[in-house]
Coordinates of C-alpha atoms in Angstrom, one line a residue:
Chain A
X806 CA 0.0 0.0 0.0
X807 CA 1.7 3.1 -1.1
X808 CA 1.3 5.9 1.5
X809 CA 1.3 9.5 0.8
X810 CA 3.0 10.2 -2.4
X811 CA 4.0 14.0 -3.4
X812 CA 6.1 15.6 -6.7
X813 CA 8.5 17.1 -7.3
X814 CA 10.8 16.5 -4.2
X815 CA 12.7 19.7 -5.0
X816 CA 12.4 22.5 -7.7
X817 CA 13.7 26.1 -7.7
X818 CA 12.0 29.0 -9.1
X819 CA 12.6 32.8 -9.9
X820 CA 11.0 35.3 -7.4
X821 CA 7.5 36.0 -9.1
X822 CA 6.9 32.9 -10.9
X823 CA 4.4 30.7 -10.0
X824 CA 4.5 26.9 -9.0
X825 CA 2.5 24.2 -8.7
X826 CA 2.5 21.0 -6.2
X827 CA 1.4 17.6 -6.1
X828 CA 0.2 15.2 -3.8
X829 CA -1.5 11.5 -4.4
X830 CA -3.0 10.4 -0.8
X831 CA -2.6 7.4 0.8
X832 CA -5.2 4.9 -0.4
X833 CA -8.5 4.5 1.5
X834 CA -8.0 8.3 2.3
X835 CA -10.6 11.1 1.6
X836 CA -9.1 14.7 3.2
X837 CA -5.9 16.4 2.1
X838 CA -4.4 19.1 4.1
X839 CA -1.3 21.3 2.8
X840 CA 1.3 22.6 5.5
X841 CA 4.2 25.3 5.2
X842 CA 7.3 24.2 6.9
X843 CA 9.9 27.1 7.2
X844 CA 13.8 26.0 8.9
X845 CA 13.3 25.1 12.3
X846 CA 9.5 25.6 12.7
X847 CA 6.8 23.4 13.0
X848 CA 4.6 23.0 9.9
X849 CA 2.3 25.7 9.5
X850 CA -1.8 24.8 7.8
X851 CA -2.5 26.3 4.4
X852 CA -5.8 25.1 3.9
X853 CA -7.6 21.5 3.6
X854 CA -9.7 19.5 0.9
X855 CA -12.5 17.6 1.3
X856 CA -14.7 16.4 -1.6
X857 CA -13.3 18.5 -4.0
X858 CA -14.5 21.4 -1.5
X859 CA -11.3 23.8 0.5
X860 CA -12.8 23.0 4.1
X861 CA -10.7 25.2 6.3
X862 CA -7.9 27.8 5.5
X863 CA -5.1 28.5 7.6
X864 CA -3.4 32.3 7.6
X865 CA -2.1 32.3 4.3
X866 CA -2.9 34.9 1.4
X867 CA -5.1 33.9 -1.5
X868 CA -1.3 33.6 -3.2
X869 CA -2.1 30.1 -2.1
X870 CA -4.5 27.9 -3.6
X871 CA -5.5 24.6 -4.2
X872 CA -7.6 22.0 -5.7
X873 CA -8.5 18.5 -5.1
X874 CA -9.7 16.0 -7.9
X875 CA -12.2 13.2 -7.9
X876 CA -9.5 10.4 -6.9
X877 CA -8.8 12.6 -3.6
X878 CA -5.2 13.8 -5.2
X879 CA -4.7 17.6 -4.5
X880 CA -2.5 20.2 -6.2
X881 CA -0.8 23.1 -4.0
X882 CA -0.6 26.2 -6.8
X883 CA 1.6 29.2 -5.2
X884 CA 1.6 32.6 -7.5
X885 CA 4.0 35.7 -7.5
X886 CA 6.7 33.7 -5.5
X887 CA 8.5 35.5 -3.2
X888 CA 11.7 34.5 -1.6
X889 CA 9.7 34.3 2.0
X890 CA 7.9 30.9 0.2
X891 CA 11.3 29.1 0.4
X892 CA 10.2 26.0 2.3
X893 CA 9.1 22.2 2.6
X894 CA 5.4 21.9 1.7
X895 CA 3.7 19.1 3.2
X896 CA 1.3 17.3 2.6
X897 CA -0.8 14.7 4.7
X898 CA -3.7 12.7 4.2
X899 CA -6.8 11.5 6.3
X900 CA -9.7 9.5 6.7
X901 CA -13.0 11.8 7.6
X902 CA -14.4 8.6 9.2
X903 CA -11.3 7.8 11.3
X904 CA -10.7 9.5 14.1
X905 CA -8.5 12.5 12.2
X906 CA -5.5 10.8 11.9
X907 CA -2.7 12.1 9.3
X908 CA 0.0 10.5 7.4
X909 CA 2.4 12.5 5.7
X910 CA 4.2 12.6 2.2
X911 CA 7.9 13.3 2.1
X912 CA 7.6 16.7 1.1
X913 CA 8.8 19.0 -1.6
X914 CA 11.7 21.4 -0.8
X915 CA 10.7 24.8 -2.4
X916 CA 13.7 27.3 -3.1
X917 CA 13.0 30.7 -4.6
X918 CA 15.8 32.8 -6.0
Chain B
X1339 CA -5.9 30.6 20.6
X1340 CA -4.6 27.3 19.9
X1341 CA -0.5 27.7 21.4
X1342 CA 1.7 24.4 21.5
X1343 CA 4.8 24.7 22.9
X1344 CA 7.6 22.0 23.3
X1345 CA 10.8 22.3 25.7
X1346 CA 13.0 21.5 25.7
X1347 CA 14.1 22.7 21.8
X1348 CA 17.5 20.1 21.6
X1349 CA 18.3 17.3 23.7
X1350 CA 21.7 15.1 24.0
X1351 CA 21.5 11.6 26.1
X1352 CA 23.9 8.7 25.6
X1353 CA 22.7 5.2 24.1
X1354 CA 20.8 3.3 26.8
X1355 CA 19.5 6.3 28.6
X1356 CA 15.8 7.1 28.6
X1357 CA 14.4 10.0 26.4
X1358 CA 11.4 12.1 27.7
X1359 CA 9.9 14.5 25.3
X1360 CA 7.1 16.9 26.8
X1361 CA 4.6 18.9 24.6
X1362 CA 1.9 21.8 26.0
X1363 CA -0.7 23.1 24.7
X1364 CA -2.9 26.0 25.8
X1365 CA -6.8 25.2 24.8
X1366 CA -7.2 21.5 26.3
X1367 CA -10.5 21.6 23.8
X1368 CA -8.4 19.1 22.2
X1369 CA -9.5 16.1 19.5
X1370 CA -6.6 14.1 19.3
X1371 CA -3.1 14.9 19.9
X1372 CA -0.4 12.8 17.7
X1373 CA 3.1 12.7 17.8
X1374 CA 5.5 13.0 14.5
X1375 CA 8.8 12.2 13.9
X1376 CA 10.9 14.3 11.7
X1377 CA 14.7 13.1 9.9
X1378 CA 16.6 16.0 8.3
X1379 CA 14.8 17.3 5.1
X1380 CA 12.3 14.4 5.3
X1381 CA 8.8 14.4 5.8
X1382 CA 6.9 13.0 9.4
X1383 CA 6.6 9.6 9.9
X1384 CA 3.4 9.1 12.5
X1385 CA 4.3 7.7 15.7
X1386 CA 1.3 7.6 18.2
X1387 CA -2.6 9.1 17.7
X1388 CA -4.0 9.5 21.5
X1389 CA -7.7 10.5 21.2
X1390 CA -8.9 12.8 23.7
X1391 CA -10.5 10.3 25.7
X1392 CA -7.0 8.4 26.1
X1393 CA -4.7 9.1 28.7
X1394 CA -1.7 7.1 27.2
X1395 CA -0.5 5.3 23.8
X1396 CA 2.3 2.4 23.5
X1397 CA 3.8 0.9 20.9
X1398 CA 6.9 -1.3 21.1
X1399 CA 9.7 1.3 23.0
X1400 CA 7.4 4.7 22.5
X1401 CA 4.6 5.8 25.3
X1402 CA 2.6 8.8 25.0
X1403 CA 0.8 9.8 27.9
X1404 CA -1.9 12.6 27.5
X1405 CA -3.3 15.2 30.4
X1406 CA -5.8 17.3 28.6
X1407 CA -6.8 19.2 32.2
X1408 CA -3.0 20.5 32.5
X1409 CA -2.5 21.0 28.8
X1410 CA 0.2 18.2 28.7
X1411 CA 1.7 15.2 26.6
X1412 CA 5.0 13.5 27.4
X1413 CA 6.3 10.9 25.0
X1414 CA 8.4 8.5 26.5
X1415 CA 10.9 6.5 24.6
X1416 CA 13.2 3.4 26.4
X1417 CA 16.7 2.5 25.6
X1418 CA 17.7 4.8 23.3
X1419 CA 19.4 4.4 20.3
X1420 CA 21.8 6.4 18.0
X1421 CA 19.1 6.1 15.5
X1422 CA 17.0 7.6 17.3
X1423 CA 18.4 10.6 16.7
X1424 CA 15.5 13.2 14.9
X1425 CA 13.4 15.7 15.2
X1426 CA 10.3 15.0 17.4
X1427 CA 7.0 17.3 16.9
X1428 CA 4.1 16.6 18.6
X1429 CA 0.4 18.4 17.1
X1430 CA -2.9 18.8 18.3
X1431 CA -6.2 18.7 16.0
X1432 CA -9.3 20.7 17.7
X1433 CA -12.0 18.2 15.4
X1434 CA -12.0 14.9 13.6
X1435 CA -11.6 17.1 10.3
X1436 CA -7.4 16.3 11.1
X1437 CA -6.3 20.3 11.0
X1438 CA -3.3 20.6 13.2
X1439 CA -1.1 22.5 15.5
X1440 CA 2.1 22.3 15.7
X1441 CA 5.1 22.8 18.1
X1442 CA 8.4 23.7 16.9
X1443 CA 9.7 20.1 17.9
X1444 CA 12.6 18.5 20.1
X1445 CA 15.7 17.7 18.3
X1446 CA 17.2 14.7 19.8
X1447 CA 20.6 13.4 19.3
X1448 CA 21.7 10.0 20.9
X1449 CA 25.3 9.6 21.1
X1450 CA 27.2 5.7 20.5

């Protein structure tokens, strides 16, 4: 059973660009939730999917968005890049039935020049 | 406000010793608390889920315990070894929808 799967593992874009990310949940799972991990910090939630639906948004501008597709896989899409979005985005996956657990991919690492 | 807050922030112990990890958290309106594990550059690998309900979570060398009145979790791990060595973060979710809180994490380092 493959868990959380997420591409690319790293890229590196140009300040004002625009980038997107993917992530394949693990299988049985329904939710996908997107976090923002800076050096040293905890991850921080950019906003969840549910049904195709954003559920909750964390503090993040509407720079961030995101979309989720009828097999549960998401997409993280990040416009005008600025160096301050240099980070490893995150994403982890859940059952709505099942007590809110979350399994996590391995991340992409996000470097803007 | 949802605050959780994990001390210390690095940690040293020599193989064999006994590693104790504490996480607090501010609003004890807590869900589930679970505890992550973190290798450099890597994503989290899940260790324990304690429901509210719970007071502890074992499995193999790991306990968690879980105090919701205080605000607390402790995760316990026994006869450490060097590859132990990580970054442990412990999170909190408010609802079964899974949105969590995180600390900033423990780095631990076990020496040979």
């Amino acid at each position: 059973d493959a868990g959380v799967t997420q591409s690319p593992t790293h890229l590196i874009k140009t300040r004002g660009q625009q980038v997107t990310l993917r992530c394949s949940p693990k299988s049985g799972h329904d939710t996908v939730s997107w976090y923002q991990q800076a050096l040293g910090q905890g991850p921080q939630f950019i906003f969840q999917y549910y049904e195709e639906e954003e559920r909750q948004r964390g503090n993040f501008p509407d720079r961030f968005s995101g979309h989720q597709f009828p097999n549960y896989s998401s997409e993280l899409n990040v416009n005008a890049l600025w160096l301050g979005d240099s980070a490893l985005y995150l994403c982890a996956s859940s059952f709505s039935g099942r007590y809110g657990e979350a399994f996590f991919g391995q991340g992409t690492r996000l470097t803007v020049v | 406000k949802q605050e959780v807050t994990q001390i210390p922030a690095a940690l040293s112990v020599p193989e064999g010793e006994n590693l104790v990890l504490n996480c607090s958290f501010t609003d004890s309106a807590i869900y589930n608390l679970q505890w992550f594990r973190q290798d450099p550059g890597k994503g989290l690998t899940s260790l324990l889920l304690i429901q509210s309900s719970q007071r502890e979570q074992t499995s193999g060398r790991l306990n968690a315990s879980l105090d919701k009145s205080s605000g607390r979790s402790t995760l316990y791990i026994a006869a450490s070894q060097p590859g132990d060595s990580a970054t442990y973060l412990c999170a909190v979710s408010g609802d079964s929808w899974g949105k969590l809180q995180f600390g900033a994490g423990t780095q631990v380092v076990v020496t040979p």
